[in-house]
mmCIF file of C-alpha atoms in Angstrom:
data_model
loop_
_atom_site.group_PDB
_atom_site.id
_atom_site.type_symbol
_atom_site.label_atom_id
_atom_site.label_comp_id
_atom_site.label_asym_id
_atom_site.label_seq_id
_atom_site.Cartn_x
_atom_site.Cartn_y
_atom_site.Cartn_z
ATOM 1 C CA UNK A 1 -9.869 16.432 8.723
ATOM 2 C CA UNK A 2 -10.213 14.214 5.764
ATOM 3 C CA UNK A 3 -9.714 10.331 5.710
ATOM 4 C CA UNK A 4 -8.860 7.847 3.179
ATOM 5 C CA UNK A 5 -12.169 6.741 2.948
ATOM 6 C CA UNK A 6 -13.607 9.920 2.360
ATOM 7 C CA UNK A 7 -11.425 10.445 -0.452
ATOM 8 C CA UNK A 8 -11.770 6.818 -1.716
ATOM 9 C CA UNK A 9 -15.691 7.817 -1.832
ATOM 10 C CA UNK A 10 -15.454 11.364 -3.194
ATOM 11 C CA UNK A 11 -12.707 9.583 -6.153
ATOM 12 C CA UNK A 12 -15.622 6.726 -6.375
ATOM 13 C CA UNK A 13 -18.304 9.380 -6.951
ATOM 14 C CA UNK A 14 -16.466 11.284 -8.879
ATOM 15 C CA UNK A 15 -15.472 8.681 -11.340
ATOM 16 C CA UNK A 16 -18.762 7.498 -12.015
ATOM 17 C CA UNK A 17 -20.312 10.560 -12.792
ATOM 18 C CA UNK A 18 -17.784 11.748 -15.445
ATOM 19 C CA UNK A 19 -18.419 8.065 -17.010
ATOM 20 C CA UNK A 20 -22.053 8.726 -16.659
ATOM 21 C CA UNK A 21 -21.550 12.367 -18.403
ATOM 22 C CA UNK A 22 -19.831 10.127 -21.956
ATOM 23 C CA UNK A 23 -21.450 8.781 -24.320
ATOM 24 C CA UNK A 24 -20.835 5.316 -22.968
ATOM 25 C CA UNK A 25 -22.904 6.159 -20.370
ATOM 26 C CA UNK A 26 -24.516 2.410 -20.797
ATOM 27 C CA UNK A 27 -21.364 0.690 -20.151
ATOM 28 C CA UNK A 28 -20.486 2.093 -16.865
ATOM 29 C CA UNK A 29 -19.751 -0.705 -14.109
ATOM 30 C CA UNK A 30 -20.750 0.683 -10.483
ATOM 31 C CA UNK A 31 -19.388 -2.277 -8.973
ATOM 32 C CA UNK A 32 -15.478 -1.643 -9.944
ATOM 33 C CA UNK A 33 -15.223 1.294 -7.971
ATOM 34 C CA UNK A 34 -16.346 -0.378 -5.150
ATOM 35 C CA UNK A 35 -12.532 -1.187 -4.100
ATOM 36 C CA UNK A 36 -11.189 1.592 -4.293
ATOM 37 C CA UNK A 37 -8.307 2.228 -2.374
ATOM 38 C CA UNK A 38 -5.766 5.179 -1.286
ATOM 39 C CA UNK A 39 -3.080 4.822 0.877
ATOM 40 C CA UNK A 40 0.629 6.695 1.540
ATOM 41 C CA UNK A 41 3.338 4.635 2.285
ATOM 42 C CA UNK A 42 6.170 7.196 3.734
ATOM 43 C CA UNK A 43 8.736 4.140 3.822
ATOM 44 C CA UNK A 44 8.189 2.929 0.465
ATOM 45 C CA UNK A 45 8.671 6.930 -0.906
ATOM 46 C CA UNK A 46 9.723 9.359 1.199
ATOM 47 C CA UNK A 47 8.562 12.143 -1.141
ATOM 48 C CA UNK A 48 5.083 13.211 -0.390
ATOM 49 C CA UNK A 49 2.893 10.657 -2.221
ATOM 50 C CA UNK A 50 -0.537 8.500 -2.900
ATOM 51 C CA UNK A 51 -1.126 4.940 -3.806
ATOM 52 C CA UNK A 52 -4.073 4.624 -5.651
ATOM 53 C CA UNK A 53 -5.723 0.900 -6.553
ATOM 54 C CA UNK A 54 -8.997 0.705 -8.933
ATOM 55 C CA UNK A 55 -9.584 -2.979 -9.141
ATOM 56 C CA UNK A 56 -6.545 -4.707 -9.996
ATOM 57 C CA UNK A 57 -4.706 -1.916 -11.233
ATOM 58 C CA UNK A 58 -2.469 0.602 -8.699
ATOM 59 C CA UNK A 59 -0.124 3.516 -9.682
ATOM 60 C CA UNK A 60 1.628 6.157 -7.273
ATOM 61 C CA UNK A 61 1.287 9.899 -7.582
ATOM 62 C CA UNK A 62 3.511 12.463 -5.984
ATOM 63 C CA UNK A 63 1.161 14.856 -3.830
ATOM 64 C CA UNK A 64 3.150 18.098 -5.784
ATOM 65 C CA UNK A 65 2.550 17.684 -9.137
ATOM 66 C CA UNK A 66 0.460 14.649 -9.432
ATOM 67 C CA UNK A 67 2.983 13.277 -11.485
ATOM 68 C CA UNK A 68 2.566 9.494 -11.696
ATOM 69 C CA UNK A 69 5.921 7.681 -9.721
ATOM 70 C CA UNK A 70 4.818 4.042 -10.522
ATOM 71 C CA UNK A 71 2.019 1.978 -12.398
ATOM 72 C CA UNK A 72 -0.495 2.913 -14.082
ATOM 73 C CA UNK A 73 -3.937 3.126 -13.946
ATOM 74 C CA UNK A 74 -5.741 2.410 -17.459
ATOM 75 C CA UNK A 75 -8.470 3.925 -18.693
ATOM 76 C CA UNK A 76 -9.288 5.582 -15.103
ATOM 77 C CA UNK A 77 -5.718 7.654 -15.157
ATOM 78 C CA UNK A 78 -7.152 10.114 -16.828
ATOM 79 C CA UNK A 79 -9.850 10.384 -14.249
ATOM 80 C CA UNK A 80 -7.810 10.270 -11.573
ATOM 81 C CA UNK A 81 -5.660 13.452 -12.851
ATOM 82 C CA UNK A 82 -8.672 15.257 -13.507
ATOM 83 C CA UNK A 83 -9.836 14.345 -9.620
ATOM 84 C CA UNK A 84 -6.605 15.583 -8.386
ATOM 85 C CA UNK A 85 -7.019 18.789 -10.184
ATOM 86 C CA UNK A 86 -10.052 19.425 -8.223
ATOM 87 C CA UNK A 87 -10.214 22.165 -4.970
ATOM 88 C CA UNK A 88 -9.432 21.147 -1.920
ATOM 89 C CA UNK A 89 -7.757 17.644 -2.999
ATOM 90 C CA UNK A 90 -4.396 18.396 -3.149
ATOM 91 C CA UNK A 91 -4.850 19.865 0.409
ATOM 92 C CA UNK A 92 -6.416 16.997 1.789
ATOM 93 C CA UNK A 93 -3.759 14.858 0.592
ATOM 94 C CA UNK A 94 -1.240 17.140 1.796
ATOM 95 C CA UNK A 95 -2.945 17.503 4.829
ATOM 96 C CA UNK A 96 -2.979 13.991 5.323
ATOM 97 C CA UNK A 97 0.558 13.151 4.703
ATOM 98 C CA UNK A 98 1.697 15.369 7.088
ATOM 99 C CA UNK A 99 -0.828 14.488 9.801
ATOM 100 C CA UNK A 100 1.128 12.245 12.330
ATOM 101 C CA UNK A 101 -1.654 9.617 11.460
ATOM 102 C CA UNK A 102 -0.244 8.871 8.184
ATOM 103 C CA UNK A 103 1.881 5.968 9.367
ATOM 104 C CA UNK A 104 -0.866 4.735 11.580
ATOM 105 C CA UNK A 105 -3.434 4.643 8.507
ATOM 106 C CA UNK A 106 -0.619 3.412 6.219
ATOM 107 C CA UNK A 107 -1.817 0.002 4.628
ATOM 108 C CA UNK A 108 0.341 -1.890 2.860
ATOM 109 C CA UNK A 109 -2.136 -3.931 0.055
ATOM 110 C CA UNK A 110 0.146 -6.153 -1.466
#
């Protein structure tokens, strides 16, 4: 089974090597995506959800559709849309939320 930090490491990766494919290659900071964070919060949503944080910025996707319920995520949105869209993902997400460790590895980053 999946855990938050193996997704928070797979988004990290992921991230940096689309950068590294632009042409802005150059201006690519490693050390942002060090803090990466994801998290699900069941009492916050009760709809099947992510929290995502890159730095300072934090948005929440449903699990469904990936459509965004809350903040926003700059430049890195994009990114993070294009991640979801990825195999296997979605069902590690899924999989989980509906784990009965989701409320155990709920974090609440505030």
């Amino acid at each position: 089974m999946a855990t938050f930090k193996d997704l928070e490491d797979n988004l990290k990766s992921f991230i940096i090597q689309e950068q590294s494919d632009a042409h802005n290659a150059r201006s690519v900071s490693v050390a942002k995506y060090n803090n990466i964070k994801i998290w699900m919060d069941p009492k916050k949503f009760v709809q099947p959800h992510c929290f995502i944080r890159i730095s300072i910025s934090e948005a929440v996707f449903v699990l469904g559709d990936f459509s965004k319920l809350n903040g926003g995520l700059g430049y890195e949105e994009r990114l993070v849309l294009k991640w979801f869209g990825r195999m296997g993902i979605k069902d590690k997400l899924q999989e989980l939320w509906s784990s009965s460790d989701t409320t155990k590895n709920t974090e609440v980053k505030k």
